Short mmCIF file of C-alpha atoms in Angstrom, two decimals:
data_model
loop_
_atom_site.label_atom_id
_atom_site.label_comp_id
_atom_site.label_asym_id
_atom_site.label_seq_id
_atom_site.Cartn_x
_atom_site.Cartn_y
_atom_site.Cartn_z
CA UNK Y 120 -47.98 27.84 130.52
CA UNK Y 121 -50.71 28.55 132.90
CA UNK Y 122 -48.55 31.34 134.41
CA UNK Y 123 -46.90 32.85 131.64
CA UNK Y 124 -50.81 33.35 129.99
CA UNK Y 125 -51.58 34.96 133.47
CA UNK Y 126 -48.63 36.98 133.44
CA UNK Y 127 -49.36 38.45 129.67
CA UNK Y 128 -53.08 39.31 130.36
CA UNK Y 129 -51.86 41.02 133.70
CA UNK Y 130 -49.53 43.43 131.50
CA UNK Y 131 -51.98 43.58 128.69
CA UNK Y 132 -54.45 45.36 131.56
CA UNK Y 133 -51.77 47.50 133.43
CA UNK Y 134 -51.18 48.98 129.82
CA UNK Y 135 -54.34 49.74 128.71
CA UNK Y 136 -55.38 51.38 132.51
CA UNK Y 137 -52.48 53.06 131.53
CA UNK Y 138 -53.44 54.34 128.26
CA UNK Y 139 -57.12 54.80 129.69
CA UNK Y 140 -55.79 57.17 131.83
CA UNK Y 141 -53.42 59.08 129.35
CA UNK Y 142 -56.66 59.32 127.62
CA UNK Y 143 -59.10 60.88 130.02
CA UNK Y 144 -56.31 63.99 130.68
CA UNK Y 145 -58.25 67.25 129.20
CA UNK Y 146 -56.46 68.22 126.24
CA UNK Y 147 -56.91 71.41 124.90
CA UNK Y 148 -55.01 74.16 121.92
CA UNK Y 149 -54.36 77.44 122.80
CA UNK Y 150 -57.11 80.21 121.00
CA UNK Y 151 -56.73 83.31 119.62
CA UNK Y 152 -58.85 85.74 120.79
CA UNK Y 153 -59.73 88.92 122.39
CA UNK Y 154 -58.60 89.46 125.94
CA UNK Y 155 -59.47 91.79 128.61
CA UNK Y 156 -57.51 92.55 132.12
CA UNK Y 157 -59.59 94.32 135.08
CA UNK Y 158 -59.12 94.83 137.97
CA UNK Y 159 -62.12 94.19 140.50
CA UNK Y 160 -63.93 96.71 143.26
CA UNK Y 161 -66.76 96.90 145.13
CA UNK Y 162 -68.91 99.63 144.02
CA UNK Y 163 -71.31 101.94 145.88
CA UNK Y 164 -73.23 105.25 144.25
CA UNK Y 165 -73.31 108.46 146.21
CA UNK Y 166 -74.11 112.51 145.07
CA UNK Y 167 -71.37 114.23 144.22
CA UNK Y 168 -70.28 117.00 147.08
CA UNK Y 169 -72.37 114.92 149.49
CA UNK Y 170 -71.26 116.19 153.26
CA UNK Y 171 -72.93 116.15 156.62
CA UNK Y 172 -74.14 119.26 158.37
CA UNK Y 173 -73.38 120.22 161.85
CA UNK Y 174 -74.13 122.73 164.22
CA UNK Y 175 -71.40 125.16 165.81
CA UNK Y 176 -73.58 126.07 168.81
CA UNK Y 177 -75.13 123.76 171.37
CA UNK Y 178 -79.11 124.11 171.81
CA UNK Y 179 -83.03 122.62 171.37
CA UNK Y 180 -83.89 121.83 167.74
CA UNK Y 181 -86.68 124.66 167.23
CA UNK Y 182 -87.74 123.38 163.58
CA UNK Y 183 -87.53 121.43 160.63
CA UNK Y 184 -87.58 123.50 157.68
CA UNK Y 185 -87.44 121.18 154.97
CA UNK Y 186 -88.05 117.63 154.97
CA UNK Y 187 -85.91 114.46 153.60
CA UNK Y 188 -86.02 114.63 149.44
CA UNK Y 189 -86.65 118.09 149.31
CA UNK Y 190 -84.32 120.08 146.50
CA UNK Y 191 -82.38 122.69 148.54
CA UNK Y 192 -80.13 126.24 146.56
CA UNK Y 193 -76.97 127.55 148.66
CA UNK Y 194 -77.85 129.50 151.61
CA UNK Y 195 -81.64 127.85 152.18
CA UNK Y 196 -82.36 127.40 155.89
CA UNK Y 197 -82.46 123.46 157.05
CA UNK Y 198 -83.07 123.62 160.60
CA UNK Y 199 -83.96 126.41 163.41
CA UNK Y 200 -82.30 125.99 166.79
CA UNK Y 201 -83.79 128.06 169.30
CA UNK Y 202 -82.06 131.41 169.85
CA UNK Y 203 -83.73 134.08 172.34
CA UNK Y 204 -81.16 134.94 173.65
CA UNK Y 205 -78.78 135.96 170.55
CA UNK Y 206 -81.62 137.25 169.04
CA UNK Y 207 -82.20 139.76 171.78
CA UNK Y 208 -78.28 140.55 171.47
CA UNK Y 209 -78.95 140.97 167.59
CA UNK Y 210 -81.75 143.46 168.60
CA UNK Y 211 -79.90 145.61 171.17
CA UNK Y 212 -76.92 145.73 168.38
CA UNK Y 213 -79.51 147.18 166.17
CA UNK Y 214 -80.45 149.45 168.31
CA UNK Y 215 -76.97 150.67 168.90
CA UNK Y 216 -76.08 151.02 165.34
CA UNK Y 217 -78.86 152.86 164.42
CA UNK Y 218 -77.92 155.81 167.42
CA UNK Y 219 -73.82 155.25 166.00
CA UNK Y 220 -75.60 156.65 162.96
CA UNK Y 221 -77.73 159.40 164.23
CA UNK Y 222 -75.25 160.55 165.87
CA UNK Y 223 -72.69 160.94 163.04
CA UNK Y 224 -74.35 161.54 160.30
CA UNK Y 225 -78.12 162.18 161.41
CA UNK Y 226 -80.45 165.41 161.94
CA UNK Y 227 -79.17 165.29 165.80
CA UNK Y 228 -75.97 164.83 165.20
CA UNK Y 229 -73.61 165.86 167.99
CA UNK Y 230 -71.05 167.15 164.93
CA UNK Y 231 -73.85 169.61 163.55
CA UNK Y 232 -73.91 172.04 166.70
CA UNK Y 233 -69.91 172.10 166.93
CA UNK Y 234 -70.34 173.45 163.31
CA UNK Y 235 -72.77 175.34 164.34
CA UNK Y 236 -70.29 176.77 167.19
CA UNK Y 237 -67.35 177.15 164.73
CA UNK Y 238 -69.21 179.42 162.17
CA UNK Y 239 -70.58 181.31 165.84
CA UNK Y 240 -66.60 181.78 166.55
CA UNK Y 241 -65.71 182.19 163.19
CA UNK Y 242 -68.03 185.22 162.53
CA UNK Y 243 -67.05 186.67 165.78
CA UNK Y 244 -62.99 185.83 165.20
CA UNK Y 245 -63.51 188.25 161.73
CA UNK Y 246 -65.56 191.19 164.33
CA UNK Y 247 -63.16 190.56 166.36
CA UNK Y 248 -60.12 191.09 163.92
CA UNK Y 249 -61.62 193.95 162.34
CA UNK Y 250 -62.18 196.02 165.86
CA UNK Y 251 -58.17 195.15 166.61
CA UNK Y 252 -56.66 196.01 162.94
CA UNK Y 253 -58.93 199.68 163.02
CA UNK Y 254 -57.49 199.89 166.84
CA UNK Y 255 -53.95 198.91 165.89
CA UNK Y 256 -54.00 201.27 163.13
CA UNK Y 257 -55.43 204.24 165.45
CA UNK Y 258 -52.97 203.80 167.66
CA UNK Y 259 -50.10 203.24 165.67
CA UNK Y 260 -50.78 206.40 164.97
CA UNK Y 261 -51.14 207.65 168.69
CA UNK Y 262 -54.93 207.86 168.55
CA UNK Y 263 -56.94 205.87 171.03
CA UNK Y 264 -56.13 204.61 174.67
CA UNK Y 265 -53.83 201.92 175.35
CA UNK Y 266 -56.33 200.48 177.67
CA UNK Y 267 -58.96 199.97 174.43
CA UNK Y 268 -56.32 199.04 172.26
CA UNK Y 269 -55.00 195.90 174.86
CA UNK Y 270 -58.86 194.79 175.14
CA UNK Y 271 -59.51 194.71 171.04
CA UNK Y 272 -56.27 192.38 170.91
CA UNK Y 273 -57.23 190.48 173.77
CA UNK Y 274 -60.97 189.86 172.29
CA UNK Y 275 -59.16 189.30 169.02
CA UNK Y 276 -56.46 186.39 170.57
CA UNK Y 277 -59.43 184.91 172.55
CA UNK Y 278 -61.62 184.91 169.66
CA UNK Y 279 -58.61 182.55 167.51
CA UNK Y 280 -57.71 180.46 170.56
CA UNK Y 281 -61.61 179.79 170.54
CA UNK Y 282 -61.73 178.71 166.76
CA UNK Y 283 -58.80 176.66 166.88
CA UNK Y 284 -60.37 174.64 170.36
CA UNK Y 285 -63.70 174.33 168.08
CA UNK Y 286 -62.07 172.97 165.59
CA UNK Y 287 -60.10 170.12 167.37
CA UNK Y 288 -63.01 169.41 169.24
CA UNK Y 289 -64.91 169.31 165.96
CA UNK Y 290 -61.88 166.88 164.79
CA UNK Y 291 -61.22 164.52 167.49
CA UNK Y 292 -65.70 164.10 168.14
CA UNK Y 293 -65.83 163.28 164.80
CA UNK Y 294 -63.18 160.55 165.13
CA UNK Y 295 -64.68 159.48 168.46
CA UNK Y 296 -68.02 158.82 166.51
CA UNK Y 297 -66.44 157.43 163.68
CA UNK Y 298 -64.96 154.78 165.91
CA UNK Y 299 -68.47 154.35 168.01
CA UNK Y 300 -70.04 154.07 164.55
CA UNK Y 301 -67.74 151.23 163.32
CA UNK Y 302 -67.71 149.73 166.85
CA UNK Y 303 -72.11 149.51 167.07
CA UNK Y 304 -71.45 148.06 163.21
CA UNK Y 305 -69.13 145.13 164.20
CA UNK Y 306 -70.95 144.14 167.01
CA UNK Y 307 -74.37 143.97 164.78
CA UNK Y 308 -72.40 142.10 162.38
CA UNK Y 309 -70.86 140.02 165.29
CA UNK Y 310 -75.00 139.39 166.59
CA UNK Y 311 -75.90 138.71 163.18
CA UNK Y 312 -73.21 136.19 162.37
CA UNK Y 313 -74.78 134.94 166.10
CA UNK Y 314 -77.72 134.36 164.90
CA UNK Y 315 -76.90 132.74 162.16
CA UNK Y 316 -75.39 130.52 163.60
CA UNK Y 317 -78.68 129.01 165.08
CA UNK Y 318 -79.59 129.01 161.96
CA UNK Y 319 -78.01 125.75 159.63
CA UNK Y 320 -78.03 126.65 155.71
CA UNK Y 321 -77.35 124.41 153.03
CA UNK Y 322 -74.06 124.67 151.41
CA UNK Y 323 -74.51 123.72 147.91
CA UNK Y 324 -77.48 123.60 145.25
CA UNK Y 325 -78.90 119.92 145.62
CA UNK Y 326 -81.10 117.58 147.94
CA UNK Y 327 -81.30 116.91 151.37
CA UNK Y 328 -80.88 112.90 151.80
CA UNK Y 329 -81.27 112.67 155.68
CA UNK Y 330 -82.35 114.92 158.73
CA UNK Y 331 -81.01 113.16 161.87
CA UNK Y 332 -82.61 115.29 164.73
CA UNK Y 333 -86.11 116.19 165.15
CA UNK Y 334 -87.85 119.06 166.85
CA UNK Y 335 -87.26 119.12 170.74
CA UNK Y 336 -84.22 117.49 170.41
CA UNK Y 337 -80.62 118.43 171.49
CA UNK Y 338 -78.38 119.63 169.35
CA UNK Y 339 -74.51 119.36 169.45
CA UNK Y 340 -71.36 120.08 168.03
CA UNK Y 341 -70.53 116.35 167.66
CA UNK Y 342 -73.17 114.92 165.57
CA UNK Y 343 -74.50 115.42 162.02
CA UNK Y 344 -77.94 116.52 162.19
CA UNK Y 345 -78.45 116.49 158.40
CA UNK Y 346 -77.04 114.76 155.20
CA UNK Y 347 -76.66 117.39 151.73
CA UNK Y 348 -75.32 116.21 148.28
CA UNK Y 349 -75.98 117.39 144.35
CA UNK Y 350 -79.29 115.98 142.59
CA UNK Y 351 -77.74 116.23 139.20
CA UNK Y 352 -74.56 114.04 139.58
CA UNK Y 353 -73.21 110.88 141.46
CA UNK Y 354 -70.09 109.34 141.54
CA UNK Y 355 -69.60 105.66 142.06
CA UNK Y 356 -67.06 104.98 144.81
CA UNK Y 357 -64.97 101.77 144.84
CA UNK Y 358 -62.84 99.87 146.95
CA UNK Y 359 -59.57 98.47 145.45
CA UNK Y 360 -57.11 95.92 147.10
CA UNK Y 361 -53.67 97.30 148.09
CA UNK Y 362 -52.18 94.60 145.34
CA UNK Y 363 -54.11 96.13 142.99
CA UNK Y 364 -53.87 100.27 143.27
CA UNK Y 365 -50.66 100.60 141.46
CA UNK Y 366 -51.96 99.72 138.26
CA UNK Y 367 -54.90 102.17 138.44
CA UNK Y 368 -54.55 105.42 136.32
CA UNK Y 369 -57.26 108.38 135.89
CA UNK Y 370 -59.02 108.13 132.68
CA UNK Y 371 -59.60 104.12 132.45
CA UNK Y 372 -62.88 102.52 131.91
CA UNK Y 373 -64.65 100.84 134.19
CA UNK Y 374 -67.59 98.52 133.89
CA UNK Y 375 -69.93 98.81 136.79
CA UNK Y 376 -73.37 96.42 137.58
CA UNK Y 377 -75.65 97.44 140.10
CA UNK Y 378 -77.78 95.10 142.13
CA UNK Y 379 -80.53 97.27 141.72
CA UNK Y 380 -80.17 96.68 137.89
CA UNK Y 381 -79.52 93.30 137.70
CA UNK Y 382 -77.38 92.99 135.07
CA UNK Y 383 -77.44 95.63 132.97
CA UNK Y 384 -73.54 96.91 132.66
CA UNK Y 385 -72.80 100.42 132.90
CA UNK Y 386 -69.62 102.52 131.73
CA UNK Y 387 -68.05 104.54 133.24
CA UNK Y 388 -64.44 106.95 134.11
CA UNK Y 389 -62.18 106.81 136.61
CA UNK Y 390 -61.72 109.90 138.08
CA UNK Y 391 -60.30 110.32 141.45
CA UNK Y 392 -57.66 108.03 143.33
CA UNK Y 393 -57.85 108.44 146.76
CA UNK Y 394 -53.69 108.13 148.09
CA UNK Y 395 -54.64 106.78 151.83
CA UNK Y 396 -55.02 103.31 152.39
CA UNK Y 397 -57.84 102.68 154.62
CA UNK Y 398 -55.85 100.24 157.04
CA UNK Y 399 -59.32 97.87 158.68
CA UNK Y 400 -59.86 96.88 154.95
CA UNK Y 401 -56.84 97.13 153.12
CA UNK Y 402 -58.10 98.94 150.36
CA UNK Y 403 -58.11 102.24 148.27
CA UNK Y 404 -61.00 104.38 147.66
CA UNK Y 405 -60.97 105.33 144.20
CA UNK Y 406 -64.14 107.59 142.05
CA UNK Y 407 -65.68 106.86 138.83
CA UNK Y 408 -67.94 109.08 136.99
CA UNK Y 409 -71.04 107.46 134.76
CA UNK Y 410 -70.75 107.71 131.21
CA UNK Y 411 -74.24 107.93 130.64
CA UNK Y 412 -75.82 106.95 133.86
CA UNK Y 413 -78.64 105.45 134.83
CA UNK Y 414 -82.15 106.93 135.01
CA UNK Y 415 -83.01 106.55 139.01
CA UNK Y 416 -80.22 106.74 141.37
CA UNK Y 417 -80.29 106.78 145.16
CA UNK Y 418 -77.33 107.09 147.61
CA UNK Y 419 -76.34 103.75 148.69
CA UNK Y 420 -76.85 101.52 145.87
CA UNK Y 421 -74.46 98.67 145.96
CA UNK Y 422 -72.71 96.86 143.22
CA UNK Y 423 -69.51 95.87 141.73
CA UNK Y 424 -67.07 97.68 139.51
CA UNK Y 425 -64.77 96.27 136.69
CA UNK Y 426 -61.36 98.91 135.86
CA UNK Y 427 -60.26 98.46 132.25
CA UNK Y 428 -56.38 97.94 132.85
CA UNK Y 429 -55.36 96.60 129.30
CA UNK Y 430 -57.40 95.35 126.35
CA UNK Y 431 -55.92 93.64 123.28
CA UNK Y 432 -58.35 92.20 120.61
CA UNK Y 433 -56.62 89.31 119.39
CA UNK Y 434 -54.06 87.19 121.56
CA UNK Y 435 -53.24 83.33 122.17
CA UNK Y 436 -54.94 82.60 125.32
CA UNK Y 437 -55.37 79.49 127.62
CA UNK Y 438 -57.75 78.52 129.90
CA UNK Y 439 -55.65 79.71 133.85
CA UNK Y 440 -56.59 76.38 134.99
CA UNK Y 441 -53.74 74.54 132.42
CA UNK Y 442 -50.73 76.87 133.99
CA UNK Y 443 -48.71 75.11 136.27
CA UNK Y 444 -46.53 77.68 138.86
CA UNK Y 445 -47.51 80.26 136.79
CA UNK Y 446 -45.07 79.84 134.01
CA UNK Y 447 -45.65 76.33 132.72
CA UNK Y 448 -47.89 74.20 130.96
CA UNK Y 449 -48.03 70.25 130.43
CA UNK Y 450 -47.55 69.29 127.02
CA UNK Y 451 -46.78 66.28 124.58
CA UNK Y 452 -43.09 66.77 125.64
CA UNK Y 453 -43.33 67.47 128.85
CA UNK Y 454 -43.53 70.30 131.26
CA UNK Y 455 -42.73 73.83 128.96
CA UNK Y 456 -41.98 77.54 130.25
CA UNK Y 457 -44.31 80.02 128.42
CA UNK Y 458 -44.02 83.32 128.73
CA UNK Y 459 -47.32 85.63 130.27
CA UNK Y 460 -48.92 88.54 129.51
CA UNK Y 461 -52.83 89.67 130.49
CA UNK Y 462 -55.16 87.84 132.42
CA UNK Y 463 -58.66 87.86 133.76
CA UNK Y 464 -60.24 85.71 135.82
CA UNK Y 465 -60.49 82.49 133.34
CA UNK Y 466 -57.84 83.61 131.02
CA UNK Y 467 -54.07 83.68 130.66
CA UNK Y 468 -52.63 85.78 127.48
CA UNK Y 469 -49.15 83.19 126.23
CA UNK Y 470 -46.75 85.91 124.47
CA UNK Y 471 -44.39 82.43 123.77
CA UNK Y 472 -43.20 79.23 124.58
CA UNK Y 473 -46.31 77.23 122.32
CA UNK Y 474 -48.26 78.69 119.65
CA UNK Y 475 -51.82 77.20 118.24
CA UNK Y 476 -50.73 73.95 117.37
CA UNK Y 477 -49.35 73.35 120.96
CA UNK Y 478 -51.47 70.49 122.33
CA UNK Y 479 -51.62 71.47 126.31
CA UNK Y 480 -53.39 69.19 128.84
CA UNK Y 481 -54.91 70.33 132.74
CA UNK Y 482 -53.10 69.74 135.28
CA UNK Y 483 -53.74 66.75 138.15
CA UNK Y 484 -54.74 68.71 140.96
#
């Protein structure tokens, strides 16, 4: 008797552990609600057209002409590299032009006395013809000498040959000076270009954000010595994962924090998807612009991004904890196949399988 009581209070405490432990499973319906799917990037805020500046010549940085923060317009001068020797160049070119010029066009131009000469010839080419015609005439009619009739032609063929050399002398100066002209005016334009080359201008309206070099030191062809984007607009750049990229599309919103704001949200667009996969990371770049964006912004500032993918306002959800394989949750009957639809990080959207009434418990890990 002793046995059999021992053997009933034995089951009697197997059963309830067991129904203990049915008990303590998390049990939970599925909810109706709204449900967003993002996809998640690291965010970072830069100007918009922000490039480095280099230098195409090799030399001593001479000065600084604007310092880091100061507002910059296209073609203001950054930084002076020393340049005697091009600027000497630059002067001799001038020089050279300015005699190109005189010389065609000026008060001592070398074309004004061979005009000069042409109406001398000219004048004496019409003498010339008149004396021959009177003595042709004359002796057409057997007055005169043939002696003084010979010299008027001769003066007269002399005087045409000597127009005619004029003029092609006249013709082929003025091309040689049109070509010394255009010559001295390339290679001032050649000096200038030069020299401006020494000289590093901004390329856009906006700020300067960093000067790398200072005076008395070298400057190259290799490294940026300054750091030029807009004042008005930045762009938030993000880093997506490779899994990710494919379901990206220009136009969707995305929700970016910045550390600097703690955790004030910010909207914005994307804009921009970059198609090269940056291989060390294995992510996309991708650009959003700001909505409305904040009041202060620096280059640099750090935070994280949120892309709208899908949004539904009202769908049965669960908790992504209660999905077993991905396609299953634990219910009163047993293991049943639902099927999937968004997610975010806590949420699963269930487009069938259960419905609200479906009692679903969590999974033993």
């Amino acid at each position: 008797m002793k046995h059999t009581m021992k053997y009933f209070l034995s089951t009697c405490i197997i059963v309830l552990m067991f129904f203990s432990c049915s008990e303590k499973k998390e049990k939970i319906y599925p909810e109706k609600m709204p449900l967003t799917e993002s996809v998640y990037a690291s965010a970072t805020v830069q100007p918009d057209s922000l490039y480095q500046a280099y230098s195409i010549v090799m030399g001593i940085l001479d000065k600084n002409w604007v310092e880091e923060g100061d507002k910059v317009t296209k073609g203001d001068r950054i930084l002076q590299i020393t340049n005697t020797s091009p600027q000497l160049n630059m002067e001799n070119a001038k020089l050279a032009l300015q005699l190109a010029r005189e010389n065609y066009s000026g008060r001592a131009a070398v074309l004004s006395s061979i005009k000069d000469e042409i109406q001398a010839a000219e004048l004496k080419l019409k003498n010339d013809s008149i004396n021959y015609f009177r003595q042709k005439n004359l002796w057409d009619q057997n007055i005169g000498s043939k002696v003084e009739y010979d010299t008027r032609k001769l003066a007269y063929e002399l005087s045409q040959n000597n127009l005619n050399l004029l003029k092609k002398k006249y013709s082929q100066t003025k091309n040689e000076l049109e070509t010394q002209l255009r010559q001295a005016e390339n290679n001032y334009q050649t000096s200038l270009t030069t020299t401006n080359d020494f000289t590093i201008t901004s390329k856009i309206d906006g700020t300067v954000y960093a000067l790398y070099k200072n005076p008395g030191e070298i400057v190259n062809t290799v490294e940026p010595v300054a750091a030029i984007g807009r004042s008005d607009k930045f762009i938030v750049e993000l880093l997506v994962d490779e899994v990710d990229i494919v379901k990206l599309k220009i136009g969707q919103k995305v929700l970016i924090t910045l550390d600097s704001y703690n955790s004030e949200v910010f909207e914005a667009t994307l804009d921009k998807i970059y198609p090269r996969k940056d291989d060390r990371s294995q992510t996309f770049k991708v650009e959003a612009l700001f909505t409305e964006p904040p009041a202060t912004l620096y280059p640099g500032l750090s935070g994280e991004g949120n892309i709208i993918i899908a949004e539904k306002e009202e769908t049965l959800t669960i908790p992504k904890e209660y999905l077993i394989n991905g396609s299953k949750v634990l219910t009163d009957n047993g293991e049943i196949e639902v099927t999937v639809g968004l997610q975010n990080l806590e949420s699963m959207e269930i487009l069938g399988g259960i419905d609200e009434k479906t009692a679903i418990y969590k999974p033993e890990p």
